[in-house]
mmCIF file of C-alpha atoms and ligand atoms in Angstrom:
data_model
loop_
_atom_site.group_PDB
_atom_site.id
_atom_site.type_symbol
_atom_site.label_atom_id
_atom_site.label_comp_id
_atom_site.label_asym_id
_atom_site.label_seq_id
_atom_site.Cartn_x
_atom_site.Cartn_y
_atom_site.Cartn_z
ATOM 1 C CA ALA A 21 21.641 21.590 -19.742
ATOM 2 C CA ILE A 22 18.554 23.139 -18.168
ATOM 3 C CA VAL A 23 16.348 20.856 -20.246
ATOM 4 C CA ILE A 24 18.066 17.673 -19.071
ATOM 5 C CA SER A 25 18.335 18.661 -15.394
ATOM 6 C CA VAL A 26 15.121 16.973 -14.309
ATOM 7 C CA PRO A 27 14.982 13.887 -16.572
ATOM 8 C CA ALA A 28 18.636 13.000 -15.952
ATOM 9 C CA ALA A 29 18.111 12.949 -12.193
ATOM 10 C CA ILE A 30 14.872 11.008 -12.466
ATOM 11 C CA LEU A 31 16.297 8.360 -14.806
ATOM 12 C CA SER A 32 19.254 7.835 -12.471
ATOM 13 C CA ALA A 33 16.977 7.571 -9.471
ATOM 14 C CA LEU A 34 14.698 5.057 -11.195
ATOM 15 C CA SER A 35 17.605 2.738 -11.836
ATOM 16 C CA ALA A 36 18.743 2.989 -8.197
ATOM 17 C CA ALA A 37 15.169 2.244 -7.109
ATOM 18 C CA ALA A 38 14.869 -0.855 -9.274
ATOM 19 C CA ARG A 39 18.090 -2.163 -7.758
ATOM 20 C CA GLY A 40 16.587 -1.602 -4.303
ATOM 21 C CA GLY A 41 13.450 -3.607 -5.088
ATOM 22 C CA VAL A 42 11.217 -0.570 -5.667
ATOM 23 C CA LEU A 43 9.538 -0.141 -9.045
ATOM 24 C CA PHE A 44 8.368 3.348 -9.985
ATOM 25 C CA LYS A 45 5.872 3.610 -12.812
ATOM 26 C CA GLY A 46 7.133 7.085 -13.730
ATOM 27 C CA GLY A 47 8.934 10.112 -12.383
ATOM 28 C CA GLY A 48 5.878 11.779 -10.836
ATOM 29 C CA ALA A 49 5.912 9.789 -7.606
ATOM 30 C CA LEU A 50 9.628 10.543 -7.148
ATOM 31 C CA GLU A 51 8.769 14.220 -7.074
ATOM 32 C CA THR A 52 5.756 13.865 -4.751
ATOM 33 C CA LEU A 53 6.896 11.281 -2.229
ATOM 34 C CA ALA A 54 9.336 13.644 -0.501
ATOM 35 C CA GLU A 55 6.405 15.913 0.390
ATOM 36 C CA VAL A 56 4.024 13.314 1.808
ATOM 37 C CA ASP A 57 2.427 14.353 5.142
ATOM 38 C CA ILE A 58 0.257 11.306 5.808
ATOM 39 C CA PHE A 59 1.007 7.653 5.101
ATOM 40 C CA ALA A 60 -2.104 5.459 4.971
ATOM 41 C CA PHE A 61 -1.859 1.670 5.008
ATOM 42 C CA ASP A 62 -4.306 -1.103 4.301
ATOM 43 C CA LYS A 63 -4.037 -3.715 7.033
ATOM 44 C CA THR A 64 -4.593 -7.158 5.590
ATOM 45 C CA GLY A 65 -1.944 -8.226 3.108
ATOM 46 C CA THR A 66 -0.088 -4.930 3.427
ATOM 47 C CA LEU A 67 0.891 -4.418 7.082
ATOM 48 C CA THR A 68 0.144 -8.092 7.756
ATOM 49 C CA THR A 69 1.386 -11.020 5.697
ATOM 50 C CA GLY A 70 -2.070 -11.849 4.353
ATOM 51 C CA ARG A 71 -1.303 -15.498 5.011
ATOM 52 C CA ALA A 72 -3.918 -16.111 7.656
ATOM 53 C CA ALA A 73 -4.604 -19.238 9.704
ATOM 54 C CA VAL A 74 -7.783 -20.591 11.292
ATOM 55 C CA THR A 75 -7.386 -20.345 15.070
ATOM 56 C CA ARG A 76 -10.760 -21.479 16.514
ATOM 57 C CA LEU A 77 -13.851 -23.225 15.213
ATOM 58 C CA VAL A 78 -17.348 -23.410 16.680
ATOM 59 C CA ALA A 79 -20.037 -25.524 14.999
ATOM 60 C CA LEU A 80 -23.265 -24.888 16.879
ATOM 61 C CA ASP A 81 -24.626 -28.368 16.081
ATOM 62 C CA GLY A 82 -21.340 -29.972 17.192
ATOM 63 C CA ASP A 83 -20.472 -31.360 13.736
ATOM 64 C CA GLN A 84 -17.152 -29.598 13.075
ATOM 65 C CA ALA A 85 -16.322 -31.639 9.961
ATOM 66 C CA GLY A 86 -19.695 -30.971 8.311
ATOM 67 C CA PHE A 87 -19.439 -27.301 9.212
ATOM 68 C CA LEU A 88 -15.938 -26.834 7.793
ATOM 69 C CA SER A 89 -16.772 -28.819 4.644
ATOM 70 C CA LEU A 90 -19.650 -26.460 3.889
ATOM 71 C CA LEU A 91 -17.672 -23.329 4.770
ATOM 72 C CA SER A 92 -14.692 -24.377 2.636
ATOM 73 C CA GLY A 93 -17.038 -25.332 -0.238
ATOM 74 C CA LEU A 94 -18.402 -21.792 -0.209
ATOM 75 C CA GLU A 95 -15.020 -20.106 0.274
ATOM 76 C CA ALA A 96 -13.509 -22.194 -2.537
ATOM 77 C CA HIS A 97 -15.084 -19.581 -4.828
ATOM 78 C CA SER A 98 -13.338 -16.640 -3.136
ATOM 79 C CA GLU A 99 -9.824 -15.310 -3.586
ATOM 80 C CA HIS A 100 -9.876 -13.559 -0.232
ATOM 81 C CA HIS A 101 -7.012 -14.378 2.182
ATOM 82 C CA ILE A 102 -9.673 -15.575 4.656
ATOM 83 C CA ALA A 103 -10.895 -18.065 2.067
ATOM 84 C CA ALA A 104 -7.351 -19.360 1.580
ATOM 85 C CA ALA A 105 -6.942 -19.870 5.337
ATOM 86 C CA ILE A 106 -10.197 -21.835 5.502
ATOM 87 C CA HIS A 107 -9.173 -23.908 2.499
ATOM 88 C CA ARG A 108 -5.832 -24.816 4.157
ATOM 89 C CA GLU A 109 -7.625 -25.776 7.381
ATOM 90 C CA ALA A 110 -10.030 -28.081 5.505
ATOM 91 C CA LEU A 111 -7.091 -29.689 3.686
ATOM 92 C CA ALA A 112 -5.237 -30.210 6.968
ATOM 93 C CA ARG A 113 -8.303 -32.021 8.347
ATOM 94 C CA ASP A 114 -8.708 -34.119 5.181
ATOM 95 C CA LEU A 115 -12.159 -32.697 4.486
ATOM 96 C CA GLN A 116 -13.879 -32.604 1.101
ATOM 97 C CA PRO A 117 -15.495 -29.243 0.313
ATOM 98 C CA VAL A 118 -19.270 -29.364 -0.232
ATOM 99 C CA ALA A 119 -20.415 -28.367 -3.742
ATOM 100 C CA VAL A 120 -21.684 -24.785 -3.695
ATOM 101 C CA THR A 121 -23.109 -22.931 -6.720
ATOM 102 C CA ASP A 122 -24.572 -19.514 -7.589
ATOM 103 C CA VAL A 123 -21.795 -17.834 -5.681
ATOM 104 C CA ASN A 124 -21.825 -14.087 -5.141
ATOM 105 C CA ALA A 125 -19.004 -12.159 -3.494
ATOM 106 C CA ARG A 126 -20.194 -9.443 -1.119
ATOM 107 C CA PRO A 127 -17.131 -7.146 -1.224
ATOM 108 C CA GLY A 128 -15.887 -6.180 2.217
ATOM 109 C CA ILE A 129 -18.442 -8.275 4.113
ATOM 110 C CA GLY A 130 -18.355 -11.852 2.818
ATOM 111 C CA ILE A 131 -19.720 -14.274 0.262
ATOM 112 C CA GLU A 132 -22.978 -16.109 -0.479
ATOM 113 C CA GLY A 133 -24.011 -19.142 -2.532
ATOM 114 C CA ARG A 134 -26.267 -22.180 -2.624
ATOM 115 C CA ASP A 135 -25.734 -25.816 -1.590
ATOM 116 C CA ALA A 136 -28.094 -28.799 -2.035
ATOM 117 C CA SER A 137 -30.345 -27.513 0.769
ATOM 118 C CA GLY A 138 -30.537 -23.856 -0.292
ATOM 119 C CA PRO A 139 -28.835 -20.490 0.163
ATOM 120 C CA VAL A 140 -25.816 -20.189 2.483
ATOM 121 C CA TRP A 141 -23.542 -17.293 3.377
ATOM 122 C CA ALA A 142 -20.247 -16.620 5.160
ATOM 123 C CA GLY A 143 -18.909 -13.324 6.370
ATOM 124 C CA ASN A 144 -18.621 -10.740 9.116
ATOM 125 C CA PRO A 145 -21.274 -9.302 11.495
ATOM 126 C CA TYR A 146 -22.450 -6.837 8.825
ATOM 127 C CA LEU A 147 -23.406 -9.703 6.527
ATOM 128 C CA ALA A 148 -25.010 -11.600 9.423
ATOM 129 C CA GLN A 149 -27.013 -8.495 10.204
ATOM 130 C CA ALA A 150 -28.050 -8.097 6.573
ATOM 131 C CA MET A 151 -29.301 -11.715 6.703
ATOM 132 C CA GLY A 152 -31.200 -11.031 9.920
ATOM 133 C CA ALA A 153 -29.107 -13.628 11.744
ATOM 134 C CA PRO A 154 -28.615 -13.046 15.491
ATOM 135 C CA LEU A 155 -25.094 -13.561 16.898
ATOM 136 C CA ASP A 156 -26.061 -13.739 20.570
ATOM 137 C CA HIS A 157 -25.224 -17.419 21.158
ATOM 138 C CA PRO A 158 -22.717 -17.561 24.078
ATOM 139 C CA ALA A 159 -20.255 -19.737 22.122
ATOM 140 C CA LEU A 160 -20.225 -17.173 19.293
ATOM 141 C CA GLN A 161 -19.878 -14.259 21.681
ATOM 142 C CA SER A 162 -16.804 -15.844 23.230
ATOM 143 C CA LEU A 163 -15.192 -15.992 19.755
ATOM 144 C CA ALA A 164 -15.983 -12.334 19.166
ATOM 145 C CA GLU A 165 -14.259 -11.312 22.402
ATOM 146 C CA GLY A 166 -10.816 -12.251 21.074
ATOM 147 C CA ALA A 167 -8.699 -10.165 18.729
ATOM 148 C CA ASP A 168 -8.964 -12.494 15.729
ATOM 149 C CA THR A 169 -11.308 -11.920 12.798
ATOM 150 C CA VAL A 170 -14.542 -13.907 13.119
ATOM 151 C CA VAL A 171 -16.158 -15.455 10.034
ATOM 152 C CA TYR A 172 -19.748 -16.606 10.542
ATOM 153 C CA LEU A 173 -21.398 -19.276 8.417
ATOM 154 C CA GLY A 174 -25.157 -19.179 8.093
ATOM 155 C CA ARG A 175 -28.223 -20.381 6.274
ATOM 156 C CA GLY A 176 -30.696 -17.532 5.914
ATOM 157 C CA ALA A 177 -31.399 -16.055 9.334
ATOM 158 C CA GLN A 178 -29.787 -19.021 11.114
ATOM 159 C CA VAL A 179 -26.100 -18.980 12.109
ATOM 160 C CA LEU A 180 -24.466 -22.418 11.878
ATOM 161 C CA GLY A 181 -21.220 -21.467 13.606
ATOM 162 C CA ALA A 182 -18.026 -19.485 13.116
ATOM 163 C CA VAL A 183 -14.267 -19.698 12.743
ATOM 164 C CA THR A 184 -11.661 -17.167 13.831
ATOM 165 C CA VAL A 185 -8.816 -16.270 11.509
ATOM 166 C CA ALA A 186 -5.545 -14.620 12.505
ATOM 167 C CA ASP A 187 -2.969 -12.886 10.368
ATOM 168 C CA ALA A 188 0.378 -11.658 11.762
ATOM 169 C CA PRO A 189 2.116 -8.377 10.884
ATOM 170 C CA ARG A 190 4.968 -8.588 8.367
ATOM 171 C CA GLY A 191 8.419 -8.595 9.933
ATOM 172 C CA SER A 192 9.245 -5.393 8.083
ATOM 173 C CA SER A 193 6.150 -3.483 9.251
ATOM 174 C CA ALA A 194 7.255 -2.276 12.689
ATOM 175 C CA PRO A 195 10.801 -1.191 11.716
ATOM 176 C CA ALA A 196 9.598 0.449 8.480
ATOM 177 C CA LEU A 197 6.898 2.459 10.253
ATOM 178 C CA ALA A 198 9.265 3.484 13.038
ATOM 179 C CA ALA A 199 11.793 4.677 10.461
ATOM 180 C CA LEU A 200 9.147 6.626 8.532
ATOM 181 C CA ARG A 201 8.243 8.408 11.731
ATOM 182 C CA LYS A 202 11.890 9.126 12.465
ATOM 183 C CA GLY A 203 12.188 10.484 8.941
ATOM 184 C CA GLY A 204 9.608 13.155 9.729
ATOM 185 C CA VAL A 205 6.260 11.584 8.798
ATOM 186 C CA ARG A 206 3.792 12.989 11.293
ATOM 187 C CA ARG A 207 0.728 10.836 10.749
ATOM 188 C CA ILE A 208 0.394 7.119 9.995
ATOM 189 C CA VAL A 209 -3.126 5.846 9.350
ATOM 190 C CA MET A 210 -4.389 2.267 9.037
ATOM 191 C CA MET A 211 -7.459 1.613 6.942
ATOM 192 C CA THR A 212 -9.170 -1.767 6.993
ATOM 193 C CA GLY A 213 -12.364 -3.606 6.223
ATOM 194 C CA ASP A 214 -11.693 -5.746 9.261
ATOM 195 C CA ASN A 215 -13.380 -5.113 12.607
ATOM 196 C CA GLU A 216 -12.231 -2.525 15.138
ATOM 197 C CA LYS A 217 -10.958 -5.003 17.716
ATOM 198 C CA THR A 218 -8.642 -6.873 15.327
ATOM 199 C CA ALA A 219 -7.517 -3.580 13.832
ATOM 200 C CA GLU A 220 -6.699 -2.073 17.244
ATOM 201 C CA VAL A 221 -4.450 -5.005 18.182
ATOM 202 C CA VAL A 222 -2.354 -4.587 15.035
ATOM 203 C CA ALA A 223 -2.379 -0.790 15.387
ATOM 204 C CA LYS A 224 -1.067 -0.973 18.938
ATOM 205 C CA GLU A 225 1.691 -3.363 17.945
ATOM 206 C CA LEU A 226 2.810 -1.062 15.136
ATOM 207 C CA ASN A 227 2.257 2.227 16.974
ATOM 208 C CA ILE A 228 -0.228 3.610 14.465
ATOM 209 C CA ASP A 229 -1.778 7.053 15.056
ATOM 210 C CA GLN A 230 -5.215 6.613 13.579
ATOM 211 C CA VAL A 231 -7.319 3.533 12.828
ATOM 212 C CA LEU A 232 -10.191 3.477 10.359
ATOM 213 C CA ALA A 233 -11.874 0.059 10.796
ATOM 214 C CA GLY A 234 -14.901 -1.495 9.119
ATOM 215 C CA VAL A 235 -14.215 0.569 6.001
ATOM 216 C CA LEU A 236 -16.126 -0.834 3.039
ATOM 217 C CA PRO A 237 -14.193 -1.223 -0.238
ATOM 218 C CA LYS A 238 -16.089 1.592 -1.897
ATOM 219 C CA GLU A 239 -15.334 3.913 1.028
ATOM 220 C CA LYS A 240 -11.552 3.592 0.957
ATOM 221 C CA ALA A 241 -10.989 6.171 -1.798
ATOM 222 C CA ALA A 242 -13.356 8.611 -0.065
ATOM 223 C CA LYS A 243 -11.345 8.204 3.152
ATOM 224 C CA VAL A 244 -8.158 9.098 1.276
ATOM 225 C CA LYS A 245 -9.917 12.152 -0.154
ATOM 226 C CA GLU A 246 -10.939 13.109 3.381
ATOM 227 C CA LEU A 247 -7.326 12.889 4.554
ATOM 228 C CA GLN A 248 -6.319 15.078 1.594
ATOM 229 C CA SER A 249 -9.050 17.642 2.185
ATOM 230 C CA THR A 250 -6.990 19.727 4.603
ATOM 231 C CA GLY A 251 -4.372 20.280 1.920
ATOM 232 C CA LYS A 252 -2.295 17.304 2.995
ATOM 233 C CA THR A 253 -0.300 15.126 0.623
ATOM 234 C CA VAL A 254 -1.283 11.504 1.166
ATOM 235 C CA ALA A 255 0.467 8.263 0.238
ATOM 236 C CA MET A 256 -1.562 5.051 0.391
ATOM 237 C CA ALA A 257 -0.177 1.518 0.427
ATOM 238 C CA GLY A 258 -2.383 -1.489 -0.319
ATOM 239 C CA ASP A 259 -2.668 -4.826 -2.039
ATOM 240 C CA GLY A 260 -6.303 -5.679 -2.704
ATOM 241 C CA VAL A 261 -8.867 -5.091 -5.420
ATOM 242 C CA ASN A 262 -10.670 -3.033 -2.783
ATOM 243 C CA ASP A 263 -7.599 -0.795 -2.379
ATOM 244 C CA ALA A 264 -7.241 0.075 -6.071
ATOM 245 C CA PRO A 265 -9.489 3.188 -6.132
ATOM 246 C CA ALA A 266 -7.791 4.489 -2.974
ATOM 247 C CA LEU A 267 -4.345 3.924 -4.496
ATOM 248 C CA ALA A 268 -5.423 5.914 -7.546
ATOM 249 C CA GLN A 269 -6.907 8.695 -5.391
ATOM 250 C CA ALA A 270 -3.787 9.070 -3.204
ATOM 251 C CA ASN A 271 -1.049 11.503 -4.264
ATOM 252 C CA VAL A 272 1.244 8.493 -4.263
ATOM 253 C CA GLY A 273 -0.157 4.957 -4.540
ATOM 254 C CA ILE A 274 2.027 2.083 -3.375
ATOM 255 C CA ALA A 275 1.204 -1.569 -4.145
ATOM 256 C CA MET A 276 2.637 -4.802 -2.841
ATOM 257 C CA GLU A 277 4.088 -7.121 -5.482
ATOM 258 C CA SER A 278 2.130 -9.955 -3.837
ATOM 259 C CA GLY A 279 -1.078 -7.986 -4.312
ATOM 260 C CA THR A 280 -3.722 -8.066 -6.993
ATOM 261 C CA ASP A 281 -2.988 -6.917 -10.549
ATOM 262 C CA ILE A 282 -5.494 -4.117 -10.327
ATOM 263 C CA ALA A 283 -3.820 -2.707 -7.203
ATOM 264 C CA ILE A 284 -0.441 -2.780 -8.953
ATOM 265 C CA GLU A 285 -1.950 -1.126 -12.018
ATOM 266 C CA SER A 286 -3.516 1.655 -9.968
ATOM 267 C CA ALA A 287 -0.341 2.390 -8.017
ATOM 268 C CA ASP A 288 2.660 4.607 -8.835
ATOM 269 C CA ILE A 289 5.096 2.375 -6.980
ATOM 270 C CA THR A 290 5.320 -1.398 -6.492
ATOM 271 C CA LEU A 291 7.290 -2.896 -3.610
ATOM 272 C CA LEU A 292 9.003 -6.121 -4.611
ATOM 273 C CA LYS A 293 9.300 -9.048 -2.186
ATOM 274 C CA GLY A 294 6.627 -7.616 0.123
ATOM 275 C CA ASP A 295 9.249 -5.586 1.928
ATOM 276 C CA LEU A 296 7.757 -2.472 3.513
ATOM 277 C CA ASN A 297 11.257 -1.039 3.954
ATOM 278 C CA GLY A 298 10.921 -0.314 0.245
ATOM 279 C CA ILE A 299 8.718 2.654 1.183
ATOM 280 C CA LEU A 300 11.603 4.107 3.141
ATOM 281 C CA LYS A 301 13.994 3.559 0.278
ATOM 282 C CA ALA A 302 11.551 5.222 -2.100
ATOM 283 C CA LYS A 303 11.154 8.207 0.207
ATOM 284 C CA LYS A 304 14.897 8.585 0.680
ATOM 285 C CA LEU A 305 15.393 8.392 -3.061
ATOM 286 C CA SER A 306 12.673 10.951 -3.650
ATOM 287 C CA GLU A 307 14.339 13.398 -1.266
ATOM 288 C CA ALA A 308 17.748 12.826 -2.861
ATOM 289 C CA THR A 309 16.274 13.261 -6.329
ATOM 290 C CA MET A 310 14.650 16.576 -5.493
ATOM 291 C CA SER A 311 17.852 17.988 -4.049
ATOM 292 C CA ASN A 312 19.791 16.582 -7.019
ATOM 293 C CA ILE A 313 17.420 18.377 -9.404
ATOM 294 C CA ARG A 314 17.979 21.629 -7.544
ATOM 295 C CA GLN A 315 21.756 21.160 -7.840
ATOM 296 C CA ASN A 316 21.411 20.393 -11.543
ATOM 297 C CA LEU A 317 19.402 23.523 -12.166
ATOM 298 C CA PHE A 318 22.062 25.472 -10.307
ATOM 299 C CA PHE A 319 24.798 23.983 -12.535
ATOM 300 C CA ALA A 320 22.745 24.666 -15.636
ATOM 301 C CA PHE A 321 21.976 28.243 -14.717
ATOM 302 C CA ILE A 322 25.354 29.256 -13.351
ATOM 303 C CA TYR A 323 27.052 28.679 -16.732
ATOM 304 C CA ASN A 324 24.373 30.691 -18.479
ATOM 305 C CA LEU A 325 24.377 33.349 -15.796
ATOM 306 C CA LEU A 326 28.115 33.886 -16.241
ATOM 307 C CA GLY A 327 28.389 33.086 -19.927
ATOM 308 C CA VAL A 328 25.501 35.028 -21.418
ATOM 309 C CA PRO A 329 26.504 38.502 -20.109
ATOM 310 C CA ILE A 330 30.117 37.916 -21.097
ATOM 311 C CA ALA A 331 29.010 36.891 -24.575
ATOM 312 C CA ALA A 332 26.830 39.970 -24.675
ATOM 313 C CA GLY A 333 29.940 42.058 -23.979
ATOM 314 C CA VAL A 334 29.528 43.373 -20.423
ATOM 315 C CA LEU A 335 33.236 42.906 -19.797
ATOM 316 C CA PHE A 336 34.358 44.204 -23.210
ATOM 317 C CA PRO A 337 34.590 47.932 -22.330
ATOM 318 C CA PHE A 338 36.717 47.157 -19.251
ATOM 319 C CA ILE A 339 39.077 44.302 -20.068
ATOM 320 C CA GLY A 340 38.269 43.646 -23.683
ATOM 321 C CA ILE A 341 36.831 40.151 -23.145
ATOM 322 C CA LEU A 342 34.125 38.641 -25.309
ATOM 323 C CA LEU A 343 33.068 34.998 -25.162
ATOM 324 C CA SER A 344 34.363 33.385 -28.314
ATOM 325 C CA PRO A 345 31.858 30.985 -29.920
ATOM 326 C CA MET A 346 34.326 28.177 -29.295
ATOM 327 C CA LEU A 347 34.524 28.872 -25.566
ATOM 328 C CA ALA A 348 30.780 29.355 -25.433
ATOM 329 C CA SER A 349 30.088 25.945 -26.869
ATOM 330 C CA LEU A 350 32.710 24.454 -24.567
ATOM 331 C CA ALA A 351 30.932 26.018 -21.589
ATOM 332 C CA MET A 352 27.662 24.677 -22.903
ATOM 333 C CA THR A 353 29.125 21.178 -23.020
ATOM 334 C CA PHE A 354 30.618 21.505 -19.554
ATOM 335 C CA SER A 355 27.305 22.599 -18.202
ATOM 336 C CA SER A 356 25.654 19.459 -19.606
ATOM 337 C CA ILE A 357 28.476 17.280 -18.320
ATOM 338 C CA SER A 358 28.166 18.767 -14.820
ATOM 339 C CA VAL A 359 24.450 18.132 -14.810
ATOM 340 C CA ILE A 360 24.722 14.563 -16.070
ATOM 341 C CA SER A 361 27.568 13.552 -13.798
ATOM 342 C CA ASN A 362 25.754 15.030 -10.833
ATOM 343 C CA ALA A 363 22.583 13.164 -11.801
ATOM 344 C CA LEU A 364 24.516 9.919 -12.229
ATOM 345 C CA ARG A 365 25.575 10.079 -8.582
ATOM 346 C CA LEU A 366 21.992 9.134 -7.735
ATOM 347 C CA ARG A 367 22.476 5.730 -9.322
ATOM 348 C CA ASN A 368 24.953 4.837 -6.602
ATOM 349 C CA LEU A 369 22.877 6.121 -3.740
ATOM 350 C CA LYS A 370 22.937 3.647 -0.831
ATOM 351 C CA LEU A 371 19.340 2.699 -0.156
HETATM 352 P P1 ADP B 424 -9.068 -5.567 4.231
HETATM 353 O O1 ADP B 424 -9.379 -4.123 4.066
HETATM 354 O O2 ADP B 424 -8.606 -5.850 5.635
HETATM 355 O O3 ADP B 424 -8.107 -6.111 3.190
HETATM 356 P P2 ADP B 424 -11.587 -6.640 3.019
HETATM 357 O O4 ADP B 424 -12.285 -5.382 2.649
HETATM 358 O O5 ADP B 424 -11.071 -7.501 1.931
HETATM 359 O O6 ADP B 424 -10.472 -6.392 4.162
HETATM 360 O O7 ADP B 424 -12.592 -7.512 3.884
HETATM 361 C C1 ADP B 424 -13.230 -6.946 5.000
HETATM 362 C C2 ADP B 424 -13.931 -7.978 5.809
HETATM 363 O O8 ADP B 424 -14.976 -8.598 5.028
HETATM 364 C C3 ADP B 424 -13.068 -9.132 6.239
HETATM 365 O O9 ADP B 424 -12.359 -8.832 7.411
HETATM 366 C C4 ADP B 424 -14.105 -10.227 6.448
HETATM 367 O O10 ADP B 424 -14.718 -10.061 7.710
HETATM 368 C C5 ADP B 424 -15.120 -9.963 5.373
HETATM 369 N N1 ADP B 424 -14.904 -10.778 4.188
HETATM 370 C C6 ADP B 424 -14.514 -10.367 2.960
HETATM 371 N N2 ADP B 424 -14.440 -11.382 2.086
HETATM 372 C C7 ADP B 424 -14.760 -12.502 2.776
HETATM 373 C C8 ADP B 424 -14.866 -13.897 2.449
HETATM 374 N N3 ADP B 424 -14.593 -14.372 1.239
HETATM 375 N N4 ADP B 424 -15.237 -14.732 3.439
HETATM 376 C C9 ADP B 424 -15.500 -14.295 4.666
HETATM 377 N N5 ADP B 424 -15.426 -13.013 5.045
HETATM 378 C C10 ADP B 424 -15.077 -12.114 4.118
HETATM 379 MG MG1 MG B 425 -5.583 -5.947 1.858
#
């Protein structure tokens, strides 16, 4: 009965989780999640829907159609949510993407390639800076003042224009975060490759404690390590290729079902249907599982604690009782039954 105390509870909990739209890869996360001190979230595609839309467009030479055709031709080679938004905008305007070749993704900052006239690039201010392209044109500065993410398109050191892209928080984000906090989580962190301004707007809306913006993909795992360095247990939720190392580094990695395969592979938990309330369910289940395991161990030990001394004859000198082998094996069975039926209660836990 002692041997089955832990696995019985975990198996029951896993089946309750699956019913609640939360897939655990194994029992480990069930044991750790209850102790998490810090929850870290990727922004784009995790706290937000990841289904962005183009909100403004500035073509410095005034040719919006030509500008968007080139930008969408370049972004056609990217799987980034920004690329998808640009693609949808070009479709909506009936524009044909320009043929772009020799495409190179620049993770966390943008993308570059080559059209008929030479090298082109699209991305954030870091990429513009790397290309030596100044962003001081008044029309571009006005775009950068808003809260939306700005994507610049350029040719070498010359900026051709920019679009802004906006992405709204998931409906489940605010209630799920509020409930986590109510459930005793003391620190909620948002980590994003996006710029500070866009990040701050989302953070304010969701009441997030700490914002790490402009984090490059390769830095995300190091940031998780930093959060862990003070002995804290850290859970990280994300969806992108760039989140995968951070999900693996975290004590508990949580992926969105809508996310990339590599994120799901690196995570301990996958949330089905993009519902962040799944994190709450998982945490609740983890807490219930740990207390269930403690009860099981109690059941398992109490039979032994009473049975073993009686079998050994402690009562024999006083009242002449010994544990007959038949009763002993009956007690053994009862102990296992108690443990299993207690563990099975977890399957019906309301999540
Ligand atoms: P997040 O952490 O928010 O999921 P990423 O690390 O994927 O963000 O991207 C960070 C930033 O890099 C984006 O906000 C964008 O400015 C820029 N970027 C990345 N990929 C592209 C792309 N294909 N086109 C334009 N900009 C991009
Ligand atoms: Mg993301």
